XYZ file of C-alpha atoms in Angstrom:
585
model
C -22.453 -43.147 -39.525
C -20.829 -45.450 -36.986
C -17.704 -43.292 -37.107
C -19.787 -40.174 -36.443
C -21.596 -41.837 -33.535
C -18.267 -42.883 -32.013
C -16.962 -39.348 -32.366
C -20.076 -37.906 -30.706
C -19.760 -40.354 -27.823
C -16.187 -39.287 -27.215
C -17.221 -35.610 -27.243
C -20.052 -36.396 -24.838
C -17.557 -38.133 -22.564
C -15.362 -34.992 -22.572
C -18.368 -32.838 -21.703
C -19.330 -35.142 -18.866
C -15.963 -34.706 -17.120
C -17.139 -31.624 -15.228
C -16.428 -32.279 -11.558
C -18.849 -31.140 -8.890
C -17.636 -28.748 -6.204
C -17.796 -30.552 -2.830
C -20.573 -29.371 -0.533
C -18.185 -28.873 2.395
C -16.131 -26.374 0.354
C -19.241 -24.321 -0.399
C -20.447 -24.458 3.203
C -17.092 -23.292 4.534
C -17.065 -20.291 2.207
C -20.722 -19.587 2.933
C -19.956 -19.360 6.641
C -17.104 -16.932 5.943
C -19.378 -14.723 3.861
C -22.095 -14.825 6.522
C -19.602 -13.770 9.229
C -18.118 -10.947 7.147
C -21.145 -8.638 7.296
C -21.066 -8.179 3.513
C -24.576 -9.481 2.924
C -26.086 -7.065 5.441
C -24.094 -4.223 3.864
C -24.992 -4.942 0.230
C -28.560 -6.262 0.314
C -30.212 -2.933 1.243
C -28.360 -1.299 -1.658
C -29.835 -3.626 -4.293
C -33.250 -4.374 -2.776
C -36.079 -4.028 -5.301
C -39.329 -2.287 -4.416
C -40.968 -2.957 -7.796
C -40.826 -5.667 -10.413
C -40.064 -9.330 -10.003
C -37.509 -10.301 -7.341
C -34.023 -11.307 -8.425
C -33.531 -15.070 -8.414
C -29.871 -14.820 -7.397
C -29.323 -13.885 -3.716
C -26.434 -11.539 -2.892
C -24.970 -14.136 -0.540
C -24.946 -16.767 -3.278
C -23.176 -14.502 -5.759
C -20.513 -13.669 -3.162
C -20.036 -17.349 -2.372
C -19.623 -18.130 -6.069
C -17.072 -15.327 -6.485
C -15.087 -16.438 -3.431
C -14.927 -20.055 -4.573
C -14.027 -19.058 -8.145
C -11.288 -16.773 -6.838
C -9.849 -19.520 -4.643
C -9.831 -22.003 -7.539
C -8.471 -19.619 -10.195
C -5.557 -17.867 -8.471
C -7.623 -14.893 -7.343
C -8.907 -14.138 -10.859
C -12.685 -14.015 -11.346
C -14.387 -14.519 -14.711
C -18.171 -14.411 -14.431
C -18.611 -17.165 -16.974
C -16.710 -19.319 -14.458
C -18.925 -18.053 -11.615
C -22.012 -18.960 -13.649
C -20.703 -22.409 -14.470
C -19.815 -23.060 -10.838
C -23.103 -21.914 -9.298
C -25.568 -23.334 -11.806
C -23.816 -26.368 -13.227
C -21.136 -27.546 -10.758
C -23.055 -27.864 -7.482
C -25.062 -30.725 -6.107
C -28.846 -30.392 -6.308
C -29.075 -30.156 -2.517
C -26.500 -27.358 -2.335
C -28.106 -25.489 -5.211
C -31.406 -25.610 -3.340
C -29.772 -24.340 -0.121
C -28.313 -21.380 -1.997
C -31.688 -20.490 -3.541
C -30.648 -21.097 -7.143
C -33.033 -21.838 -9.992
C -32.290 -24.792 -12.184
C -31.386 -24.077 -15.822
C -31.016 -26.686 -18.572
C -27.440 -27.671 -19.327
C -27.244 -26.298 -22.872
C -26.396 -23.022 -24.592
C -29.709 -21.274 -23.913
C -29.689 -22.422 -20.305
C -26.160 -21.151 -19.751
C -26.894 -17.770 -21.346
C -30.009 -17.359 -19.185
C -28.036 -18.147 -16.021
C -25.193 -15.872 -17.111
C -27.657 -13.014 -17.642
C -28.912 -13.443 -14.066
C -25.340 -13.289 -12.705
C -24.542 -10.186 -14.740
C -27.705 -8.356 -13.683
C -27.067 -9.038 -10.006
C -23.407 -8.022 -10.318
C -24.193 -4.750 -12.083
C -26.884 -3.889 -9.546
C -24.158 -4.083 -6.865
C -21.621 -2.123 -8.916
C -24.155 0.609 -9.748
C -24.833 1.078 -6.035
C -21.095 1.452 -5.329
C -19.964 3.420 -8.391
C -18.566 6.860 -7.451
C -18.407 7.944 -11.098
C -21.293 9.452 -13.133
C -19.707 8.508 -16.468
C -21.072 5.626 -18.574
C -18.742 2.725 -19.331
C -18.149 0.432 -22.309
C -18.482 3.080 -25.014
C -16.623 6.230 -25.979
C -18.230 9.491 -24.962
C -17.607 12.973 -26.347
C -15.365 14.883 -23.940
C -17.721 17.863 -23.812
C -20.611 15.593 -22.865
C -18.491 13.852 -20.216
C -17.573 17.237 -18.755
C -21.269 18.164 -18.548
C -22.071 14.917 -16.715
C -19.281 15.569 -14.221
C -20.433 19.162 -13.690
C -24.032 18.090 -13.063
C -23.133 15.288 -10.651
C -23.726 15.814 -6.932
C -20.257 15.771 -5.284
C -21.702 14.747 -1.919
C -23.438 11.744 -3.474
C -20.268 10.735 -5.320
C -18.261 11.019 -2.090
C -20.863 8.873 -0.293
C -20.634 6.194 -2.958
C -16.834 6.244 -2.911
C -16.837 5.774 0.843
C -19.306 2.915 0.426
C -17.199 1.311 -2.333
C -14.086 1.373 -0.167
C -15.915 0.016 2.868
C -17.455 -2.924 0.988
C -14.286 -3.867 -0.899
C -12.164 -3.675 2.249
C -14.669 -5.974 3.960
C -13.936 -8.496 1.203
C -10.211 -8.102 1.893
C -10.805 -8.450 5.644
C -12.179 -11.975 5.115
C -8.639 -13.112 4.270
C -7.274 -11.672 7.531
C -9.603 -13.418 9.969
C -7.152 -16.266 10.635
C -4.153 -13.917 10.663
C -5.312 -11.415 13.286
C -4.832 -13.768 16.279
C -1.326 -14.540 14.954
C -0.477 -10.838 14.886
C -1.601 -10.155 18.449
C 1.400 -9.596 20.683
C 3.827 -9.899 17.742
C 3.021 -6.725 15.775
C 3.115 -3.121 16.946
C 0.833 -1.759 14.226
C 3.634 -0.658 11.865
C 2.833 -0.605 8.167
C 3.922 0.704 4.797
C 1.833 2.587 2.253
C 2.484 2.713 -1.465
C 0.617 2.908 -4.756
C 1.006 0.194 -7.377
C -0.365 0.490 -10.881
C -2.961 -1.972 -12.211
C -4.151 -2.132 -15.806
C -7.763 -1.758 -16.880
C -9.536 -3.687 -19.613
C -9.825 -0.740 -22.007
C -7.694 1.057 -24.558
C -6.173 4.281 -23.308
C -6.542 7.383 -25.461
C -4.567 10.594 -25.671
C -5.577 13.249 -23.093
C -6.468 15.628 -25.948
C -8.671 13.028 -27.680
C -12.189 14.356 -28.424
C -13.698 11.217 -26.871
C -13.180 9.320 -23.647
C -11.889 5.793 -23.234
C -14.377 2.966 -22.712
C -13.147 3.080 -19.107
C -13.430 6.836 -18.507
C -12.416 6.615 -14.826
C -8.895 5.372 -15.633
C -5.811 7.354 -16.698
C -2.264 6.888 -17.938
C 0.548 5.801 -15.631
C 3.963 6.844 -16.941
C 7.251 5.851 -15.318
C 10.443 7.531 -16.435
C 14.113 6.663 -16.045
C 14.219 9.032 -13.051
C 12.182 6.512 -11.040
C 14.523 3.514 -10.835
C 14.775 1.656 -7.555
C 11.909 2.647 -5.236
C 14.180 1.985 -2.235
C 17.125 4.060 -3.446
C 17.595 7.805 -3.371
C 18.163 7.804 -7.115
C 17.521 11.530 -7.558
C 20.329 12.293 -5.099
C 22.989 11.340 -7.631
C 24.636 14.576 -8.818
C 24.671 15.474 -12.483
C 27.793 14.262 -14.274
C 29.890 16.767 -16.269
C 30.190 16.289 -20.019
C 33.362 16.753 -22.078
C 33.059 20.520 -21.807
C 32.709 20.335 -18.024
C 29.039 21.372 -18.064
C 26.887 19.315 -15.694
C 23.748 18.064 -17.372
C 21.241 15.557 -16.175
C 20.154 12.721 -18.421
C 16.929 13.347 -20.266
C 14.107 11.353 -18.726
C 13.075 8.368 -20.800
C 9.725 6.617 -20.516
C 10.354 3.157 -19.073
C 6.772 2.082 -18.505
C 3.367 3.219 -19.729
C 0.090 1.670 -18.597
C -3.546 2.740 -18.779
C -5.318 1.921 -15.554
C -5.473 2.800 -11.855
C -3.254 3.196 -8.821
C -4.017 0.826 -5.959
C -2.752 2.288 -2.675
C -1.926 -0.695 -0.460
C -1.444 -0.684 3.309
C 0.879 -3.560 4.221
C 1.315 -4.718 7.828
C 4.805 -5.846 8.802
C 6.755 -6.385 12.026
C 9.806 -4.119 11.535
C 11.586 -5.326 14.661
C 12.365 -8.809 13.287
C 13.994 -9.687 9.988
C 11.981 -12.839 9.362
C 15.104 -14.956 8.941
C 14.610 -18.746 9.285
C 15.324 -20.458 12.594
C 18.539 -22.491 13.024
C 16.685 -25.655 11.945
C 15.753 -23.994 8.663
C 12.049 -23.546 9.394
C 10.187 -20.243 9.492
C 9.839 -18.308 12.726
C 6.229 -18.756 13.949
C 6.460 -15.486 15.897
C 7.066 -13.399 12.757
C 3.948 -13.361 10.590
C 4.367 -12.516 6.886
C 3.648 -9.098 5.453
C -0.068 -8.809 4.612
C -2.297 -6.287 2.842
C -4.699 -4.968 5.492
C -6.413 -2.167 3.536
C -6.420 -0.512 0.123
C -7.870 2.280 -1.971
C -8.033 2.915 -5.727
C -7.874 6.059 -7.867
C -6.322 7.448 -11.034
C -2.522 7.091 -11.196
C -0.677 9.893 -9.345
C -3.947 11.800 -9.118
C -4.280 12.369 -5.346
C -1.575 10.252 -3.664
C -1.938 11.806 -0.201
C -5.758 11.778 0.147
C -6.035 8.325 -1.468
C -3.449 6.897 0.941
C -5.347 8.483 3.833
C -8.559 6.854 2.571
C -6.840 3.472 2.577
C -5.519 3.956 6.121
C -9.000 4.888 7.314
C -10.153 1.412 6.267
C -7.754 -0.299 8.706
C -9.690 -2.060 11.465
C -10.074 0.201 14.508
C -9.154 -2.683 16.812
C -5.652 -2.954 15.304
C -2.739 -1.018 16.870
C -0.971 1.895 15.186
C 2.814 2.124 14.869
C 5.306 3.429 12.322
C 4.154 4.196 8.783
C 6.729 4.168 5.978
C 6.166 5.917 2.681
C 8.329 6.962 -0.236
C 9.135 10.540 -1.247
C 5.734 10.999 -2.911
C 4.168 11.276 0.534
C 6.441 13.783 2.271
C 5.923 15.989 -0.763
C 2.206 16.285 0.007
C 0.457 19.163 1.733
C 0.388 18.330 5.464
C -3.408 18.548 5.641
C -3.691 15.902 2.900
C -1.481 13.237 4.443
C 0.990 13.959 7.245
C -1.410 15.504 9.763
C -4.249 12.995 9.172
C -1.995 9.958 9.634
C -0.578 11.382 12.857
C -4.124 11.991 14.062
C -4.799 8.299 13.393
C -1.862 7.357 15.633
C 0.812 6.577 13.015
C 4.388 7.900 13.188
C 5.839 8.616 9.724
C 9.180 7.292 8.477
C 10.590 8.881 5.294
C 13.627 9.444 3.162
C 14.162 12.764 1.368
C 14.734 14.174 -2.092
C 17.796 16.306 -2.808
C 15.971 19.627 -2.396
C 14.838 18.639 1.113
C 18.217 17.870 2.651
C 19.948 19.900 5.344
C 18.074 22.611 7.291
C 14.446 22.568 6.175
C 12.703 25.018 8.534
C 12.951 26.411 12.056
C 10.722 27.134 15.052
C 11.638 29.239 18.101
C 15.253 28.849 16.965
C 15.212 25.051 16.737
C 16.077 23.813 13.234
C 14.467 20.919 11.380
C 17.294 18.982 9.721
C 16.160 16.004 7.623
C 13.059 15.453 9.698
C 14.381 16.037 13.246
C 14.637 19.126 15.488
C 18.219 20.096 16.349
C 20.098 22.810 18.212
C 20.552 25.855 15.926
C 24.263 25.905 16.816
C 24.924 22.338 15.766
C 28.138 22.434 13.665
C 27.467 23.288 10.045
C 29.322 20.185 8.837
C 26.756 18.044 10.655
C 23.832 20.026 9.237
C 25.154 19.612 5.698
C 26.370 16.022 6.103
C 24.023 14.478 3.526
C 24.451 17.364 1.100
C 28.219 17.036 1.352
C 28.012 13.297 0.718
C 25.948 13.833 -2.436
C 28.372 16.525 -3.614
C 31.245 14.097 -2.887
C 32.835 16.434 -0.351
C 32.903 13.624 2.232
C 33.011 9.835 1.971
C 30.407 7.338 3.178
C 32.145 6.512 6.452
C 32.418 10.189 7.337
C 28.710 10.636 6.643
C 27.856 7.801 9.033
C 30.060 9.435 11.670
C 28.328 12.788 11.175
C 24.872 11.194 11.477
C 25.906 9.577 14.763
C 27.380 12.870 16.003
C 24.048 14.610 15.384
C 22.476 12.649 18.248
C 24.062 14.941 20.843
C 22.264 17.972 19.332
C 18.753 16.491 19.115
C 15.854 18.145 20.898
C 14.307 15.658 23.327
C 10.641 15.297 24.325
C 9.733 16.595 27.764
C 6.344 14.889 27.735
C 3.930 13.002 25.501
C 1.957 15.005 22.922
C -1.315 16.458 24.198
C -4.704 15.694 22.679
C -4.094 18.217 19.885
C -0.587 16.976 19.067
C 1.416 19.769 20.740
C 4.579 18.604 22.484
C 7.028 20.187 24.907
C 10.648 19.667 23.804
C 13.944 20.249 25.638
C 17.056 21.584 23.986
C 20.019 19.142 24.100
C 21.742 21.110 26.871
C 18.603 20.971 29.011
C 18.382 17.236 28.296
C 21.968 16.663 29.494
C 23.401 15.854 26.063
C 25.528 18.990 25.577
C 26.898 21.968 27.532
C 25.805 25.493 26.608
C 27.215 28.866 27.824
C 23.728 30.373 27.483
C 22.600 28.024 30.260
C 25.365 28.261 32.844
C 24.019 25.380 34.934
C 24.729 22.978 32.074
C 28.490 23.658 32.128
C 31.066 21.485 33.890
C 29.385 18.180 33.142
C 32.483 16.623 31.654
C 34.542 16.720 28.494
C 32.567 13.803 27.070
C 29.667 16.212 26.331
C 30.030 18.633 23.379
C 30.317 22.320 24.219
C 27.934 24.512 22.222
C 29.453 27.622 20.608
C 26.438 29.976 20.253
C 26.485 32.304 17.285
C 25.847 35.933 18.346
C 22.613 37.277 16.853
C 21.587 40.950 16.597
C 18.089 40.068 17.770
C 19.335 38.138 20.779
C 19.213 34.453 21.600
C 16.221 32.497 20.274
C 13.530 31.154 22.597
C 14.891 27.609 22.513
C 18.169 28.913 24.007
C 16.475 30.976 26.727
C 13.574 28.807 27.822
C 13.914 25.367 29.348
C 11.408 23.933 26.879
C 9.600 24.986 23.722
C 6.253 23.774 22.410
C 6.313 22.182 18.959
C 2.853 22.292 17.315
C 1.898 19.413 14.990
C 1.894 21.630 11.890
C 5.515 22.790 12.384
C 7.527 21.133 9.607
C 4.699 18.607 9.361
C 5.377 17.523 5.777
C 8.959 16.479 6.632
C 8.982 15.662 10.372
C 9.594 12.106 11.555
C 10.273 10.753 15.055
C 13.306 8.609 14.166
C 16.671 10.174 13.457
C 17.244 10.059 9.717
C 20.081 7.714 8.720
C 20.436 6.072 12.150
C 20.498 2.288 12.539
C 16.987 2.351 14.016
C 15.736 4.407 11.076
C 17.371 1.998 8.632
C 15.826 -1.035 10.312
C 12.310 0.404 10.435
C 12.271 2.171 7.078
C 13.846 -0.460 4.880
C 12.000 -3.409 6.400
C 8.665 -1.645 5.975
C 9.461 -0.436 2.457
C 10.811 -3.850 1.448
C 7.577 -5.431 2.631
C 5.404 -3.434 0.263
C 7.750 -3.897 -2.676
C 7.682 -7.616 -1.894
C 3.880 -7.675 -1.829
C 3.728 -5.839 -5.153
C 5.930 -8.448 -6.790
C 4.171 -11.319 -5.009
C 0.676 -10.324 -6.141
C 1.855 -9.613 -9.701
C 3.152 -13.188 -10.082
C 2.072 -14.366 -13.571
C 1.194 -17.794 -12.152
C -1.298 -16.464 -9.607
C -3.097 -13.138 -9.083
C -1.378 -11.223 -11.960
C -2.438 -8.012 -10.276
C -1.081 -5.665 -12.926
C -2.620 -7.424 -15.933
C -5.808 -5.864 -17.270
C -7.151 -9.206 -18.489
C -7.669 -10.429 -14.917
C -10.443 -7.817 -14.355
C -12.543 -7.748 -17.496
C -15.140 -5.220 -16.375
C -14.683 -1.496 -16.842
C -15.085 1.288 -14.330
C -13.497 2.119 -10.999
C -16.186 0.285 -8.995
C -15.758 -2.954 -10.958
C -11.967 -2.760 -10.909
C -11.901 -2.132 -7.144
C -14.442 -4.896 -6.467
C -12.459 -7.527 -8.364
C -9.118 -6.255 -7.035
C -10.346 -6.940 -3.493
C -10.681 -10.653 -4.297
C -7.202 -10.738 -5.847
C -5.603 -9.090 -2.807
C -7.509 -11.426 -0.481
C -6.228 -14.414 -2.450
C -2.636 -13.102 -2.229
C -3.008 -12.803 1.562
C -4.328 -16.363 1.875
C -1.600 -17.732 -0.377
C 1.058 -15.953 1.663
C -0.347 -17.241 4.950
C -0.520 -20.791 3.596
C 3.098 -20.686 2.351
C 4.214 -19.309 5.734
C 2.301 -21.971 7.681
C 3.750 -24.707 5.485
C 7.288 -23.559 6.303
C 6.845 -23.792 10.099
C 7.880 -26.854 12.102
C 4.832 -27.712 14.244
C 5.801 -29.634 17.354
C 8.350 -32.295 16.477
C 7.280 -32.428 12.827
C 9.403 -31.058 10.052
C 7.981 -28.194 7.945
C 6.147 -29.155 4.802
C 8.216 -26.668 2.812
C 11.399 -24.753 3.445
C 11.175 -20.958 3.664
C 12.153 -19.015 0.570
C 15.917 -18.690 0.375
C 16.834 -15.202 1.494
C 19.477 -13.205 -0.317
C 22.331 -11.827 1.756
C 21.570 -8.387 3.163
C 23.793 -5.537 4.256
C 24.360 -4.995 7.999
C 22.400 -2.215 9.656
C 24.338 1.020 9.923
C 26.221 0.560 6.644
C 23.626 2.311 4.439
C 24.258 5.760 3.029
C 22.341 7.731 0.366
C 25.114 6.781 -2.067
C 25.145 3.062 -1.307
C 26.355 0.709 1.408
C 29.813 0.709 2.951
C 31.717 -2.420 2.009
C 32.517 -4.503 5.072
C 35.922 -6.213 5.338
């Protein structure tokens, strides 16, 4: 008996080691939640007109989730939220937050947990843009009937509401960063989709029943998608022993059941973020941060979903360059390219093999890899990238051809009008070349190329007759970009922006912290629940990044608390080609 009593006392001592959360920590988070506007946004959605009032205020639940996220690497388990709110706060703080007191035993915990779950699901139900039930498998034919009967306008309203609320959660992590970005960021960003798992088993598309998370879908990555920063599909097929060129059969490299999170990452592309000579971080170059996001099925609607995410960016922030991979310049212009330009962004792309060389023309001007050029630009310059891929020229020759293209670029005569139309001058009119079709451009010196117009049965095109031509926004819209493809400026902007989003993806998927990709970090099913919890994970990644950056800055005469992350050696600008970098001596 004495041995049993001693054992029970030791167990009681273990149970008594729960530490209270300091009041100042709760108050600080409570002030952040109050300033975010979330309470005013959510409370009308869950207000009850009948029945007994809920004993857990919306503000209190949000405070508990924020504190739990901060203490658990961005991951929120609602058992932990329950334990924190009802059993880890001082009596005075619990009273301030409007919490009932429950006995500290199994029945008390389950009662408190039920209150947390009811309040959470009331919020998720108000935000859920899907009419399908979760947590059990549903016959496909019944699911199809539910989708057919659903009001599309109501679903669109709820989706818009879901994105607004979840991006307000993300915005809480940016409040301290925005003053740091002012004057040091031109509004440039990168957009990309990263896959996140869902806490449900994926089924075959031809299964007679749905998954327990019916809003999710399969993400499949093949061997064709290797390095997201490399033009891997530009590598020509290799001949076999018989001399027949065959491409390798695609192999599945990754399969995951879940969602695509389209992230908008802010980054200053004009600075490389290298440490200062004393080894500390540059305080004028803020780290890359997630400023908006959207969620949908993997590869379901990449263009519209990316546009949704960009629409969540704060209107007070500037707009600059926007980098995206080849998935985005393959979209219909009305789904992505035209909307982002209407928002004020200027796209920066690379191109797949079937989009190299001359892509389209307008009034005689030719769109070559995203830029408008003189139609009589030498053919070897038009086909420079094609010839490099086909190994007809070497890397250094390609770089020379890209630089030679500059003389044949159409130049803007004025800024775009309110509808996006822009007057453009041919290179001869802009003083970059000499053209026999415009006699007044001749005799400017041998340093300017002389155009050799090709005779055409229909006569000279408008761009060779008129001083300027008007380029409408829809002309070549899916491929157009303002920077000259392959130039040093293009390399600096594109690769820094694309590297930033790949860096964020890896940073937030760190197994020690947010573990963004792992399904077990969001153990509630449905697109609303997954998006809601993902917002807290992304916010935590932003805060962690800002803290690491601040710790690596030398403030005044003090040394930094931590050194910046050691940077790997990078290739000099101007040495990149679609088939790799040129080796420098």
